[in-house]
Coordinates of C-alpha atoms in Angstrom, one line a residue:
M1 CA 0.0 0.0 0.0
K2 CA 2.8 2.5 0.9
R3 CA 4.6 1.7 -2.4
L4 CA 1.4 2.1 -4.4
L5 CA 0.5 5.5 -2.7
S6 CA 4.0 6.8 -3.1
L7 CA 4.1 6.0 -6.8
F8 CA 0.6 7.4 -7.4
L9 CA 1.5 10.6 -5.5
L10 CA 4.7 11.0 -7.5
L11 CA 2.7 10.8 -10.7
L12 CA 0.3 13.5 -9.5
L13 CA 3.1 15.8 -8.4
A14 CA 4.8 15.7 -11.8
C15 CA 2.8 18.8 -12.7
S16 CA 3.0 21.4 -15.4
P17 CA 0.5 24.2 -16.2
L18 CA -2.4 23.1 -18.3
Q19 CA -2.9 26.6 -19.9
L20 CA -1.1 29.9 -20.2
P21 CA -2.7 32.6 -18.1
A22 CA -4.5 35.6 -19.6
Q23 CA -2.9 39.0 -19.5
A24 CA -4.2 42.5 -18.7
A25 CA -2.3 45.6 -19.5
D26 CA -2.5 47.2 -16.0
L27 CA -1.8 44.1 -13.9
T28 CA 2.0 43.9 -14.2
G29 CA 3.5 44.1 -10.8
H30 CA 0.1 44.5 -9.0
W31 CA -0.2 42.4 -5.9
S32 CA -3.4 40.6 -7.3
Q33 CA -1.8 39.8 -10.7
S34 CA -1.5 36.1 -10.2
A35 CA -5.1 35.7 -8.8
V36 CA -6.6 37.9 -11.6
E37 CA -4.8 36.0 -14.4
S38 CA -5.8 32.7 -12.9
L39 CA -9.4 33.6 -12.9
M40 CA -9.2 35.2 -16.3
D41 CA -7.9 31.9 -17.6
R42 CA -11.0 30.1 -16.2
G43 CA -13.4 32.7 -17.7
I44 CA -14.5 34.0 -14.3
L45 CA -13.0 37.5 -14.8
S46 CA -12.5 39.7 -17.8
G47 CA -11.0 43.1 -18.5
D48 CA -12.2 46.0 -20.5
P49 CA -12.2 46.0 -24.3
D50 CA -9.0 48.1 -24.2
G51 CA -7.2 45.3 -22.3
A52 CA -7.3 46.9 -18.8
F53 CA -8.6 45.1 -15.7
R54 CA -8.6 48.1 -13.2
P55 CA -7.7 46.0 -10.1
D56 CA -8.0 49.0 -7.7
D57 CA -11.5 50.0 -8.9
W58 CA -14.5 49.3 -6.6
V59 CA -16.7 46.2 -7.3
K60 CA -20.4 46.8 -7.8
R61 CA -22.9 44.3 -6.4
G62 CA -23.9 43.1 -9.8
E63 CA -20.3 42.5 -10.8
A64 CA -19.7 40.6 -7.6
A65 CA -22.7 38.4 -8.3
R66 CA -21.4 37.7 -11.8
M67 CA -18.0 36.7 -10.5
V68 CA -19.4 34.4 -7.9
R69 CA -21.9 32.8 -10.2
L70 CA -19.2 32.0 -12.8
A71 CA -17.0 30.7 -9.9
A72 CA -19.8 28.4 -8.9
S73 CA -19.8 26.8 -12.3
T74 CA -16.2 25.6 -11.8
L75 CA -16.8 23.9 -8.5
P76 CA -17.0 20.0 -8.4
Y77 CA -20.4 20.1 -6.8
T78 CA -23.7 21.9 -7.1
L79 CA -25.6 23.8 -4.5
P80 CA -29.2 22.9 -3.3
V81 CA -32.0 25.1 -4.6
T82 CA -34.0 27.2 -2.2
D83 CA -37.3 29.0 -2.5
Q84 CA -36.0 32.5 -1.8
A85 CA -37.8 35.5 -3.3
D86 CA -36.5 37.8 -6.0
F87 CA -35.6 41.5 -5.9
D88 CA -37.7 44.3 -7.5
D89 CA -34.9 46.3 -9.1
L90 CA -33.3 43.8 -11.4
T91 CA -35.6 44.1 -14.4
G92 CA -33.5 44.7 -17.5
H93 CA -30.2 44.7 -15.6
W94 CA -27.4 42.7 -17.1
A95 CA -26.7 40.9 -13.8
R96 CA -30.3 39.8 -13.3
N97 CA -29.8 36.2 -14.1
D98 CA -26.6 36.0 -12.0
V99 CA -28.3 37.4 -8.9
R100 CA -31.4 35.3 -9.3
Q101 CA -29.3 32.1 -9.6
L102 CA -27.4 32.9 -6.4
V103 CA -30.6 33.7 -4.7
L104 CA -32.0 30.3 -5.7
E105 CA -28.8 28.6 -4.4
G106 CA -28.9 30.5 -1.1
V107 CA -25.7 32.4 -1.8
I108 CA -27.5 35.7 -1.7
V109 CA -30.1 36.1 1.0
P110 CA -32.8 38.6 0.1
A111 CA -33.7 39.3 3.7
E112 CA -30.3 40.9 4.2
Y113 CA -31.1 43.5 1.5
G114 CA -34.9 44.1 1.5
P115 CA -36.9 44.4 -1.7
S116 CA -34.1 46.0 -3.7
F117 CA -30.6 44.5 -4.3
G118 CA -28.9 47.6 -5.6
P119 CA -26.8 46.0 -8.3
N120 CA -25.0 49.2 -9.1
Q121 CA -24.0 50.0 -5.5
K122 CA -20.5 49.2 -4.3
A123 CA -20.1 45.7 -2.8
T124 CA -18.5 45.5 0.7
R125 CA -15.8 43.1 1.8
L126 CA -18.4 41.5 4.2
E127 CA -20.9 41.0 1.3
M128 CA -18.2 39.2 -0.8
V129 CA -17.1 37.1 2.1
K130 CA -20.7 36.0 2.8
M131 CA -21.3 34.9 -0.8
V132 CA -18.1 33.0 -1.1
L133 CA -18.5 31.2 2.3
R134 CA -22.0 30.2 1.4
L135 CA -20.7 29.0 -1.9
L136 CA -18.3 26.8 0.0
G137 CA -21.1 25.4 2.2
F138 CA -20.3 27.2 5.5
S139 CA -23.0 28.5 7.7
P140 CA -23.1 29.8 11.3
D141 CA -26.0 27.4 11.8
R142 CA -23.7 24.4 11.3
D143 CA -20.3 25.6 12.2
T144 CA -18.2 27.8 14.4
A145 CA -15.2 30.0 13.6
Q146 CA -11.9 30.7 15.4
P147 CA -11.5 34.3 16.7
S148 CA -9.5 36.3 14.2
G149 CA -8.3 39.0 16.5
F150 CA -9.6 41.9 14.4
P151 CA -11.0 44.5 16.9
D152 CA -13.4 46.1 14.4
L153 CA -15.3 42.8 14.0
D154 CA -16.6 43.1 17.6
S155 CA -19.3 45.6 16.5
L156 CA -20.8 43.2 14.0
G157 CA -23.7 40.8 14.7
A158 CA -22.9 37.2 15.5
Q159 CA -23.6 35.9 12.0
D160 CA -21.6 38.6 10.2
R161 CA -18.7 38.2 12.6
Y162 CA -18.8 34.4 11.9
Y163 CA -18.4 34.9 8.1
C164 CA -15.5 37.3 8.5
E165 CA -13.7 35.1 11.0
K166 CA -14.3 31.9 9.0
A167 CA -12.9 33.6 5.9
V168 CA -9.7 34.5 7.9
E169 CA -9.5 31.0 9.3
L170 CA -9.6 29.5 5.8
G171 CA -7.1 32.0 4.5
L172 CA -9.4 33.6 2.0
I173 CA -8.9 37.2 3.2
Q174 CA -6.4 39.2 5.2
G175 CA -6.7 42.4 7.1
Y176 CA -5.0 45.8 6.4
S177 CA -1.6 47.0 7.7
D178 CA -3.4 48.8 10.6
S179 CA -4.7 45.4 11.9
L180 CA -8.3 46.1 10.9
F181 CA -10.6 43.9 8.8
R182 CA -12.9 46.8 7.6
P183 CA -15.9 44.6 6.8
L184 CA -18.0 47.5 5.5
F185 CA -15.2 48.9 3.3
P186 CA -15.9 48.8 -0.4
L187 CA -14.3 45.8 -2.2
T188 CA -11.7 46.3 -5.0
R189 CA -11.6 44.1 -8.1
G190 CA -8.1 42.9 -7.1
E191 CA -9.4 41.9 -3.6
A192 CA -12.4 40.1 -5.1
A193 CA -10.1 38.1 -7.4
A194 CA -7.8 37.2 -4.5
I195 CA -10.7 35.9 -2.4
L196 CA -12.1 33.8 -5.2
Q197 CA -8.8 32.4 -6.3
R198 CA -8.1 31.3 -2.7
A199 CA -11.5 29.7 -2.4
L200 CA -11.6 27.8 -5.7
P201 CA -9.5 24.6 -6.5
Q202 CA -6.0 25.7 -7.4
E203 CA -5.9 23.5 -10.5
W204 CA -8.8 23.6 -12.9
V205 CA -9.9 20.8 -15.2
D206 CA -11.7 22.0 -18.2
L207 CA -13.8 19.3 -19.9
T208 CA -15.5 21.7 -22.4
G209 CA -15.6 20.1 -25.9
L210 CA -13.9 16.9 -25.0
L211 CA -15.1 13.7 -26.7
A212 CA -16.5 11.0 -24.5
Y213 CA -16.9 7.2 -24.5
G214 CA -20.5 6.0 -24.7
E215 CA -23.7 7.8 -25.3
D216 CA -24.0 9.4 -21.8
N217 CA -21.0 11.7 -22.5
T218 CA -19.7 11.4 -19.0
L219 CA -16.5 9.5 -19.5
P220 CA -13.7 11.5 -21.3
R221 CA -11.9 9.8 -24.1
A222 CA -8.2 9.3 -23.8
D223 CA -7.5 10.5 -27.3
P224 CA -6.9 14.3 -26.5
F225 CA -4.6 13.5 -23.5
F226 CA -2.1 11.1 -25.1
P227 CA 0.3 11.4 -28.1
I228 CA -1.7 9.0 -30.3
L229 CA -0.6 8.4 -33.8
R230 CA -3.2 9.4 -36.3
Q231 CA -5.5 6.8 -37.7
T232 CA -4.3 4.0 -35.4
A233 CA -7.3 3.7 -33.1
T234 CA -9.2 0.4 -33.2
A235 CA -12.2 -0.8 -31.2
G236 CA -13.6 -4.2 -30.2
S237 CA -15.9 -5.9 -27.7
G238 CA -15.9 -9.0 -25.7
I239 CA -16.8 -10.5 -22.3
Y240 CA -14.9 -9.9 -19.0
Q241 CA -16.0 -11.6 -15.8
G242 CA -19.3 -12.2 -17.3
Q243 CA -19.9 -8.6 -18.3
P244 CA -19.7 -7.1 -21.8
V245 CA -16.5 -5.1 -22.3
T246 CA -15.5 -2.5 -24.9
V247 CA -11.8 -2.2 -25.8
Y248 CA -10.1 0.7 -27.6
Q249 CA -6.5 0.4 -28.7
Y250 CA -4.1 3.2 -29.8
A251 CA -0.6 3.4 -31.0
L252 CA 1.5 6.1 -29.3
D253 CA 4.3 8.3 -30.7
P254 CA 7.6 6.5 -29.9
D255 CA 9.3 9.9 -29.4
S256 CA 7.0 11.1 -26.7
T257 CA 7.4 8.5 -23.9
A258 CA 8.8 11.1 -21.7
Q259 CA 5.4 12.9 -21.8
L260 CA 3.4 9.9 -20.7
T261 CA 3.6 10.7 -16.9
D262 CA 2.1 14.2 -17.5
C263 CA -0.5 12.8 -19.9
L264 CA -1.6 10.3 -17.3
R265 CA -1.8 13.0 -14.7
R266 CA -4.1 15.2 -16.8
Y267 CA -6.2 12.3 -17.9
T268 CA -6.6 11.1 -14.3
Q269 CA -7.7 14.6 -13.3
A270 CA -10.3 14.6 -16.1
L271 CA -11.6 11.2 -15.0
N272 CA -11.8 12.4 -11.4
A273 CA -13.8 15.5 -12.5
Q274 CA -16.3 13.0 -13.8
R275 CA -16.4 11.2 -10.4
Y276 CA -14.0 8.4 -11.2
S277 CA -11.4 7.2 -8.7
L278 CA -8.2 5.1 -9.0
V279 CA -8.9 1.7 -7.3
A280 CA -6.0 -0.5 -8.5
Y281 CA -2.6 -0.2 -10.0
T282 CA -0.1 -2.8 -11.3
E283 CA 3.3 -2.3 -12.8
E284 CA 5.5 -4.7 -14.9
E285 CA 8.7 -4.1 -16.8
T286 CA 6.9 -3.0 -20.0
E287 CA 3.4 -2.2 -18.8
Q288 CA 1.5 -0.1 -16.3
A289 CA -2.2 -0.6 -15.8
Y290 CA -4.6 1.6 -13.9
R291 CA -8.2 0.8 -13.0
F292 CA -10.7 3.5 -12.3
H293 CA -14.2 3.1 -11.0
D294 CA -17.2 5.3 -10.5
L295 CA -17.8 4.8 -6.8
Q296 CA -21.3 6.1 -7.1
G297 CA -22.2 4.1 -10.2
R298 CA -21.2 0.9 -11.9
R299 CA -18.7 1.6 -14.6
S300 CA -15.0 0.6 -14.6
L301 CA -12.2 1.8 -16.8
L302 CA -8.9 0.0 -17.3
L303 CA -6.1 2.0 -18.8
S304 CA -2.9 0.2 -19.8
V305 CA 0.3 1.7 -21.2
T306 CA 2.7 -0.7 -22.9
T307 CA 6.2 0.1 -24.1
Q308 CA 7.1 -3.3 -25.6
D309 CA 9.1 -3.5 -28.9
E310 CA 9.9 0.2 -28.8
Q311 CA 6.3 0.9 -29.9
P312 CA 4.3 2.3 -27.0
S313 CA 0.6 1.6 -27.1
L314 CA -2.5 2.6 -25.0
T315 CA -5.4 0.3 -24.3
V316 CA -8.7 1.4 -22.7
A317 CA -11.3 -1.2 -21.6
L318 CA -14.8 -0.3 -20.3
W319 CA -17.2 -2.5 -18.5
E320 CA -19.8 -2.4 -15.7
D321 CA -19.2 -3.8 -12.3
A322 CA -21.2 -3.1 -9.1
G323 CA -18.7 -4.8 -6.8
L324 CA -16.5 -1.8 -6.0
T325 CA -19.6 0.5 -5.7
G326 CA -20.9 -1.8 -3.1
Q327 CA -17.6 -1.9 -1.3
Y328 CA -17.5 1.9 -1.1
A329 CA -21.1 2.1 0.1
A330 CA -20.3 -0.5 2.8
Y331 CA -17.3 1.6 3.8
I332 CA -19.4 4.8 4.1
D333 CA -22.0 2.9 6.2
R334 CA -19.4 1.6 8.6
L335 CA -17.8 5.0 8.9
G336 CA -21.2 6.4 10.0
A337 CA -20.2 10.0 9.0
P338 CA -20.6 12.1 5.9
T339 CA -17.8 11.8 3.4
L340 CA -16.8 14.3 0.8
C341 CA -18.0 12.0 -1.9
K342 CA -21.5 11.4 -0.3
Q343 CA -22.0 14.8 1.1
W344 CA -20.4 17.0 -1.6
N345 CA -20.2 14.7 -4.6
V346 CA -16.4 15.2 -4.6
A347 CA -15.0 11.8 -5.6
P348 CA -11.6 10.8 -4.1
L349 CA -8.9 10.7 -6.7
A350 CA -8.0 7.3 -5.3
F351 CA -9.7 4.7 -3.1
F352 CA -7.9 1.6 -1.8
S353 CA -9.0 -1.3 0.4
T354 CA -6.6 -3.7 2.1
G355 CA -7.0 -6.5 4.6
E356 CA -4.6 -6.2 7.6
A357 CA -4.0 -8.4 10.6
S358 CA -5.9 -5.8 12.8
G359 CA -8.8 -5.4 10.5
Q360 CA -9.9 -3.9 7.2
A361 CA -8.3 -0.7 6.0
F362 CA -9.6 1.9 3.6
T363 CA -7.7 4.9 2.2
E364 CA -9.1 7.9 0.3
V365 CA -6.8 10.3 -1.5
Y366 CA -7.9 13.9 -2.3
P367 CA -5.4 16.3 -4.0
L368 CA -5.7 19.6 -2.2
E369 CA -5.2 21.5 -5.4
L370 CA -8.4 20.0 -6.8
L371 CA -10.5 20.8 -3.7
P372 CA -12.3 24.1 -2.9
A373 CA -11.2 25.7 0.4
G374 CA -12.6 24.2 3.5
M375 CA -13.4 20.6 2.3
A376 CA -11.2 19.1 4.9
Q377 CA -12.9 21.1 7.6
H378 CA -16.3 19.9 6.4
F379 CA -15.1 16.3 6.7
T380 CA -13.7 16.6 10.2
A381 CA -16.7 18.6 11.4
G382 CA -18.9 15.6 10.2
L383 CA -16.7 13.2 12.1
L384 CA -17.2 15.2 15.3
A385 CA -20.9 15.4 14.8
A386 CA -21.0 11.6 14.3
G387 CA -19.4 11.1 17.7
Y388 CA -15.7 10.6 16.7
R389 CA -13.2 11.7 19.4
P390 CA -10.1 13.5 18.1
Q391 CA -6.6 12.5 19.3
T392 CA -3.6 14.7 18.2
E393 CA -0.6 12.8 16.8
E394 CA 2.7 14.0 15.2
S395 CA 1.5 13.0 11.7
G396 CA -2.0 14.5 12.0
T397 CA -5.1 13.8 13.9
R398 CA -6.6 10.4 14.7
Y399 CA -10.3 10.1 15.3
E400 CA -11.7 7.2 17.4
K401 CA -15.1 5.6 17.5
E402 CA -16.1 2.2 18.6
G403 CA -14.8 -0.3 16.1
C404 CA -13.0 2.4 14.0
S405 CA -9.7 4.3 14.0
L406 CA -9.4 7.1 11.4
W407 CA -6.4 9.2 10.5
V408 CA -6.7 12.5 8.6
T409 CA -3.3 13.8 7.3
T410 CA -2.0 16.1 4.6
Q411 CA 1.3 15.3 2.9
D412 CA 2.8 16.1 -0.5
G413 CA -0.3 18.3 -1.3
Q414 CA -2.7 15.4 -0.7
L415 CA -5.5 15.0 1.9
L416 CA -5.3 11.4 3.0
I417 CA -8.1 9.8 5.0
R418 CA -7.3 6.3 6.3
S419 CA -9.8 4.2 8.2
L420 CA -9.1 1.0 10.1
F421 CA -12.1 -1.2 11.1
A422 CA -11.5 -3.9 13.7

């Protein structure tokens, strides 16, 4: 298990940027440059037609709603729909649909504004913090925040103070050089970009326009991710363990074997974005095979890379198998606490099960760069609510409940959740 995890983590850490960031004429040297360019690259922010972004200009409420609504579309989960009312001053406004969508999802609460939203008024730091924290699933009704030490938060109501202090706790926002938070101070475009960039997954997987296997269009094809020689793809079908299996074979460019690690990393991330997890791995002298499974469905994918006879090849096999799905469901039942997969529909990048002398062990692997801010806090809060008792250790925190020991650690940019059932 340790060798498997180490090799898998090594593959994931062999990273290179997927896309070049966008540029704006007035960003060079600005403290928010990196955040703005990252969000421009994702299509969340845009500049003026003349190429300027104006990072020090104030953000209007309608603009903040547009930013947050676009940010929501890049998250690996969807928000529940509420029955909140609408505002009476949005008719004909360009941000109307953005505001209405966030109202439906509970990100904007009409009771905090009254009948009018004021889309052209300046947004405050507090308003932005509230929207982003709600986007991440945090609420004073379900959570508490660590005191931040900003003296000007003492005058706020309990709920507003919670949102500000939780944002500080998660590292989404910082105070000013005079040690004040200034919650009611107008928000700049650069500040809005920084808050969103810190809240969203640091690496973004864009599936727009990708081809898919099967008619449901949920499983990305391997073709765009690997150096496949043109017109070498073949397809066939057969039976595997009593189930129909579809097999695709591709010849790879012999001069591009050094790229295969990065190709695999990017394809693994694309599979994970569609809720697939690595569940098995084997390595021989000339072949590496990876099995992925939809832990909330039935479909499995086997990806094999062969370098025999100086002609690398890629094989993809697809079939349906409910066994691993049942195993993961049984693991969740025994855990007795909400997991990121069940609660937030965020699939682990890897899920392994091993039998040990002391019981059955399960390991979930979540790359932190693919998670929105606060997902680890959601998981540990769920453990505490389910009756687990935390024990601090050098390598992290161990949680104990009758029949189960659970370790939550972060290493090499990964969130590792390991459970041992006696």
